[in-house]
């Protein structure tokens, strides 16, 4: 997906990325699918992106959002509030965090 994207490496527009995913890859999303997002939630058009995340959430088992920003700063990021109702958001900025998330998920 990344290799085919004309948006990769540019300013984050998660809304545009979601529209591209829906247009070209929606067949990959189903009731057994877990979507993993790695993002700081700093995106153009967060409200529009949140609406698309809500639509995607209805198609898939769950959305796990790995946020590299320390959790104590999330109140200052509008995107967190926009996306949080639709995803399981976890602080993840190191392999230690990732390991803890995986261990918790395995339970």
JSON list of C-alpha atoms in Angstrom, two decimals:
[
{"chain": "A", "resi": 1, "resn": "UNK", "atom": "CA", "xyz": [0.00, 0.00, 0.00]},
{"chain": "A", "resi": 2, "resn": "UNK", "atom": "CA", "xyz": [2.83, 2.41, 0.92]},
{"chain": "A", "resi": 3, "resn": "UNK", "atom": "CA", "xyz": [4.68, 1.81, -2.36]},
{"chain": "A", "resi": 4, "resn": "UNK", "atom": "CA", "xyz": [1.59, 2.69, -4.41]},
{"chain": "A", "resi": 5, "resn": "UNK", "atom": "CA", "xyz": [0.75, 5.81, -2.42]},
{"chain": "A", "resi": 6, "resn": "UNK", "atom": "CA", "xyz": [1.39, 9.25, -3.88]},
{"chain": "A", "resi": 7, "resn": "UNK", "atom": "CA", "xyz": [0.86, 10.68, -0.39]},
{"chain": "A", "resi": 8, "resn": "UNK", "atom": "CA", "xyz": [3.57, 8.77, 1.50]},
{"chain": "A", "resi": 9, "resn": "UNK", "atom": "CA", "xyz": [6.23, 11.07, 2.94]},
{"chain": "A", "resi": 10, "resn": "UNK", "atom": "CA", "xyz": [4.20, 14.28, 2.59]},
{"chain": "A", "resi": 11, "resn": "UNK", "atom": "CA", "xyz": [2.20, 16.28, 5.12]},
{"chain": "A", "resi": 12, "resn": "UNK", "atom": "CA", "xyz": [-0.21, 13.99, 6.92]},
{"chain": "A", "resi": 13, "resn": "UNK", "atom": "CA", "xyz": [-3.71, 13.98, 5.52]},
{"chain": "A", "resi": 14, "resn": "UNK", "atom": "CA", "xyz": [-5.24, 10.93, 7.14]},
{"chain": "A", "resi": 15, "resn": "UNK", "atom": "CA", "xyz": [-8.60, 11.74, 5.55]},
{"chain": "A", "resi": 16, "resn": "UNK", "atom": "CA", "xyz": [-7.09, 11.47, 2.05]},
{"chain": "A", "resi": 17, "resn": "UNK", "atom": "CA", "xyz": [-5.28, 8.28, 3.05]},
{"chain": "A", "resi": 18, "resn": "UNK", "atom": "CA", "xyz": [-8.52, 6.74, 4.29]},
{"chain": "A", "resi": 19, "resn": "UNK", "atom": "CA", "xyz": [-10.34, 7.66, 1.09]},
{"chain": "A", "resi": 20, "resn": "UNK", "atom": "CA", "xyz": [-7.55, 6.03, -0.91]},
{"chain": "A", "resi": 21, "resn": "UNK", "atom": "CA", "xyz": [-7.76, 2.94, 1.27]},
{"chain": "A", "resi": 22, "resn": "UNK", "atom": "CA", "xyz": [-11.53, 2.74, 0.84]},
{"chain": "A", "resi": 23, "resn": "UNK", "atom": "CA", "xyz": [-11.27, 3.22, -2.92]},
{"chain": "A", "resi": 24, "resn": "UNK", "atom": "CA", "xyz": [-8.53, 0.67, -3.56]},
{"chain": "A", "resi": 25, "resn": "UNK", "atom": "CA", "xyz": [-8.32, -1.66, -0.58]},
{"chain": "A", "resi": 26, "resn": "UNK", "atom": "CA", "xyz": [-11.71, -1.80, 1.12]},
{"chain": "A", "resi": 27, "resn": "UNK", "atom": "CA", "xyz": [-11.95, -5.46, 0.09]},
{"chain": "A", "resi": 28, "resn": "UNK", "atom": "CA", "xyz": [-9.25, -6.13, 2.73]},
{"chain": "A", "resi": 29, "resn": "UNK", "atom": "CA", "xyz": [-11.49, -4.86, 5.56]},
{"chain": "A", "resi": 30, "resn": "UNK", "atom": "CA", "xyz": [-13.88, -7.33, 7.10]},
{"chain": "A", "resi": 31, "resn": "UNK", "atom": "CA", "xyz": [-15.30, -8.50, 10.43]},
{"chain": "A", "resi": 32, "resn": "UNK", "atom": "CA", "xyz": [-12.11, -10.44, 11.24]},
{"chain": "A", "resi": 33, "resn": "UNK", "atom": "CA", "xyz": [-9.75, -7.56, 10.32]},
{"chain": "A", "resi": 34, "resn": "UNK", "atom": "CA", "xyz": [-7.78, -5.56, 12.85]},
{"chain": "A", "resi": 35, "resn": "UNK", "atom": "CA", "xyz": [-6.48, -2.28, 11.45]},
{"chain": "A", "resi": 36, "resn": "UNK", "atom": "CA", "xyz": [-3.29, -0.91, 13.00]},
{"chain": "A", "resi": 37, "resn": "UNK", "atom": "CA", "xyz": [-2.65, 2.81, 12.65]},
{"chain": "A", "resi": 38, "resn": "UNK", "atom": "CA", "xyz": [0.68, 4.36, 13.65]},
{"chain": "A", "resi": 39, "resn": "UNK", "atom": "CA", "xyz": [0.18, 8.11, 13.88]},
{"chain": "A", "resi": 40, "resn": "UNK", "atom": "CA", "xyz": [0.47, 11.08, 16.21]},
{"chain": "A", "resi": 41, "resn": "UNK", "atom": "CA", "xyz": [-3.09, 12.15, 15.19]},
{"chain": "A", "resi": 42, "resn": "UNK", "atom": "CA", "xyz": [-1.72, 15.44, 13.81]},
{"chain": "A", "resi": 43, "resn": "UNK", "atom": "CA", "xyz": [-3.50, 15.55, 10.49]},
{"chain": "A", "resi": 44, "resn": "UNK", "atom": "CA", "xyz": [-5.21, 17.89, 8.12]},
{"chain": "A", "resi": 45, "resn": "UNK", "atom": "CA", "xyz": [-9.02, 17.67, 8.27]},
{"chain": "A", "resi": 46, "resn": "UNK", "atom": "CA", "xyz": [-9.31, 15.69, 11.54]},
{"chain": "A", "resi": 47, "resn": "UNK", "atom": "CA", "xyz": [-13.14, 15.83, 11.64]},
{"chain": "A", "resi": 48, "resn": "UNK", "atom": "CA", "xyz": [-13.47, 14.44, 8.13]},
{"chain": "A", "resi": 49, "resn": "UNK", "atom": "CA", "xyz": [-10.88, 11.79, 8.93]},
{"chain": "A", "resi": 50, "resn": "UNK", "atom": "CA", "xyz": [-12.74, 10.84, 12.10]},
{"chain": "A", "resi": 51, "resn": "UNK", "atom": "CA", "xyz": [-15.94, 10.31, 10.10]},
{"chain": "A", "resi": 52, "resn": "UNK", "atom": "CA", "xyz": [-14.04, 7.94, 7.78]},
{"chain": "A", "resi": 53, "resn": "UNK", "atom": "CA", "xyz": [-12.50, 6.13, 10.75]},
{"chain": "A", "resi": 54, "resn": "UNK", "atom": "CA", "xyz": [-16.02, 5.66, 12.15]},
{"chain": "A", "resi": 55, "resn": "UNK", "atom": "CA", "xyz": [-17.13, 4.14, 8.82]},
{"chain": "A", "resi": 56, "resn": "UNK", "atom": "CA", "xyz": [-14.09, 1.87, 8.74]},
{"chain": "A", "resi": 57, "resn": "UNK", "atom": "CA", "xyz": [-14.70, 0.82, 12.34]},
{"chain": "A", "resi": 58, "resn": "UNK", "atom": "CA", "xyz": [-18.12, -0.50, 11.35]},
{"chain": "A", "resi": 59, "resn": "UNK", "atom": "CA", "xyz": [-16.45, -2.73, 8.74]},
{"chain": "A", "resi": 60, "resn": "UNK", "atom": "CA", "xyz": [-13.68, -4.24, 10.86]},
{"chain": "A", "resi": 61, "resn": "UNK", "atom": "CA", "xyz": [-13.17, -6.08, 14.13]},
{"chain": "A", "resi": 62, "resn": "UNK", "atom": "CA", "xyz": [-11.22, -3.23, 15.69]},
{"chain": "A", "resi": 63, "resn": "UNK", "atom": "CA", "xyz": [-8.80, -0.40, 15.04]},
{"chain": "A", "resi": 64, "resn": "UNK", "atom": "CA", "xyz": [-5.66, -0.26, 17.16]},
{"chain": "A", "resi": 65, "resn": "UNK", "atom": "CA", "xyz": [-4.05, 3.19, 17.06]},
{"chain": "A", "resi": 66, "resn": "UNK", "atom": "CA", "xyz": [-0.41, 3.39, 18.16]},
{"chain": "A", "resi": 67, "resn": "UNK", "atom": "CA", "xyz": [0.31, 6.98, 19.09]},
{"chain": "A", "resi": 68, "resn": "UNK", "atom": "CA", "xyz": [3.99, 7.99, 19.56]},
{"chain": "A", "resi": 69, "resn": "UNK", "atom": "CA", "xyz": [3.08, 11.15, 21.47]},
{"chain": "A", "resi": 70, "resn": "UNK", "atom": "CA", "xyz": [3.31, 10.77, 25.28]},
{"chain": "A", "resi": 71, "resn": "UNK", "atom": "CA", "xyz": [-0.16, 10.19, 26.70]},
{"chain": "A", "resi": 72, "resn": "UNK", "atom": "CA", "xyz": [0.10, 13.17, 29.05]},
{"chain": "A", "resi": 73, "resn": "UNK", "atom": "CA", "xyz": [0.13, 15.45, 25.95]},
{"chain": "A", "resi": 74, "resn": "UNK", "atom": "CA", "xyz": [-2.94, 13.95, 24.27]},
{"chain": "A", "resi": 75, "resn": "UNK", "atom": "CA", "xyz": [-5.29, 16.57, 25.74]},
{"chain": "A", "resi": 76, "resn": "UNK", "atom": "CA", "xyz": [-3.46, 19.13, 23.58]},
{"chain": "A", "resi": 77, "resn": "UNK", "atom": "CA", "xyz": [-4.00, 17.21, 20.33]},
{"chain": "A", "resi": 78, "resn": "UNK", "atom": "CA", "xyz": [-7.45, 17.74, 18.77]},
{"chain": "A", "resi": 79, "resn": "UNK", "atom": "CA", "xyz": [-7.04, 14.61, 16.67]},
{"chain": "A", "resi": 80, "resn": "UNK", "atom": "CA", "xyz": [-6.96, 12.39, 19.76]},
{"chain": "A", "resi": 81, "resn": "UNK", "atom": "CA", "xyz": [-10.44, 13.53, 20.81]},
{"chain": "A", "resi": 82, "resn": "UNK", "atom": "CA", "xyz": [-11.70, 13.10, 17.24]},
{"chain": "A", "resi": 83, "resn": "UNK", "atom": "CA", "xyz": [-10.39, 9.54, 16.77]},
{"chain": "A", "resi": 84, "resn": "UNK", "atom": "CA", "xyz": [-10.56, 8.10, 20.31]},
{"chain": "A", "resi": 85, "resn": "UNK", "atom": "CA", "xyz": [-14.28, 7.18, 20.24]},
{"chain": "A", "resi": 86, "resn": "UNK", "atom": "CA", "xyz": [-13.66, 4.86, 17.28]},
{"chain": "A", "resi": 87, "resn": "UNK", "atom": "CA", "xyz": [-10.33, 3.22, 18.11]},
{"chain": "A", "resi": 88, "resn": "UNK", "atom": "CA", "xyz": [-8.28, 1.64, 20.87]},
{"chain": "A", "resi": 89, "resn": "UNK", "atom": "CA", "xyz": [-5.54, 4.24, 21.21]},
{"chain": "A", "resi": 90, "resn": "UNK", "atom": "CA", "xyz": [-2.31, 3.28, 22.94]},
{"chain": "A", "resi": 91, "resn": "UNK", "atom": "CA", "xyz": [0.85, 5.24, 23.63]},
{"chain": "A", "resi": 92, "resn": "UNK", "atom": "CA", "xyz": [3.61, 3.56, 21.63]},
{"chain": "A", "resi": 93, "resn": "UNK", "atom": "CA", "xyz": [6.93, 5.30, 21.13]},
{"chain": "A", "resi": 94, "resn": "UNK", "atom": "CA", "xyz": [9.35, 2.49, 21.88]},
{"chain": "A", "resi": 95, "resn": "UNK", "atom": "CA", "xyz": [9.77, -1.26, 21.57]},
{"chain": "A", "resi": 96, "resn": "UNK", "atom": "CA", "xyz": [9.04, -1.43, 25.31]},
{"chain": "A", "resi": 97, "resn": "UNK", "atom": "CA", "xyz": [5.61, 0.14, 24.72]},
{"chain": "A", "resi": 98, "resn": "UNK", "atom": "CA", "xyz": [4.93, -2.14, 21.76]},
{"chain": "A", "resi": 99, "resn": "UNK", "atom": "CA", "xyz": [5.84, -5.23, 23.78]},
{"chain": "A", "resi": 100, "resn": "UNK", "atom": "CA", "xyz": [3.50, -4.16, 26.61]},
{"chain": "A", "resi": 101, "resn": "UNK", "atom": "CA", "xyz": [0.65, -3.57, 24.14]},
{"chain": "A", "resi": 102, "resn": "UNK", "atom": "CA", "xyz": [1.15, -6.99, 22.58]},
{"chain": "A", "resi": 103, "resn": "UNK", "atom": "CA", "xyz": [1.26, -8.69, 25.98]},
{"chain": "A", "resi": 104, "resn": "UNK", "atom": "CA", "xyz": [-1.92, -6.93, 27.04]},
{"chain": "A", "resi": 105, "resn": "UNK", "atom": "CA", "xyz": [-3.63, -7.82, 23.75]},
{"chain": "A", "resi": 106, "resn": "UNK", "atom": "CA", "xyz": [-2.70, -11.51, 24.12]},
{"chain": "A", "resi": 107, "resn": "UNK", "atom": "CA", "xyz": [-4.76, -11.79, 27.34]}
]
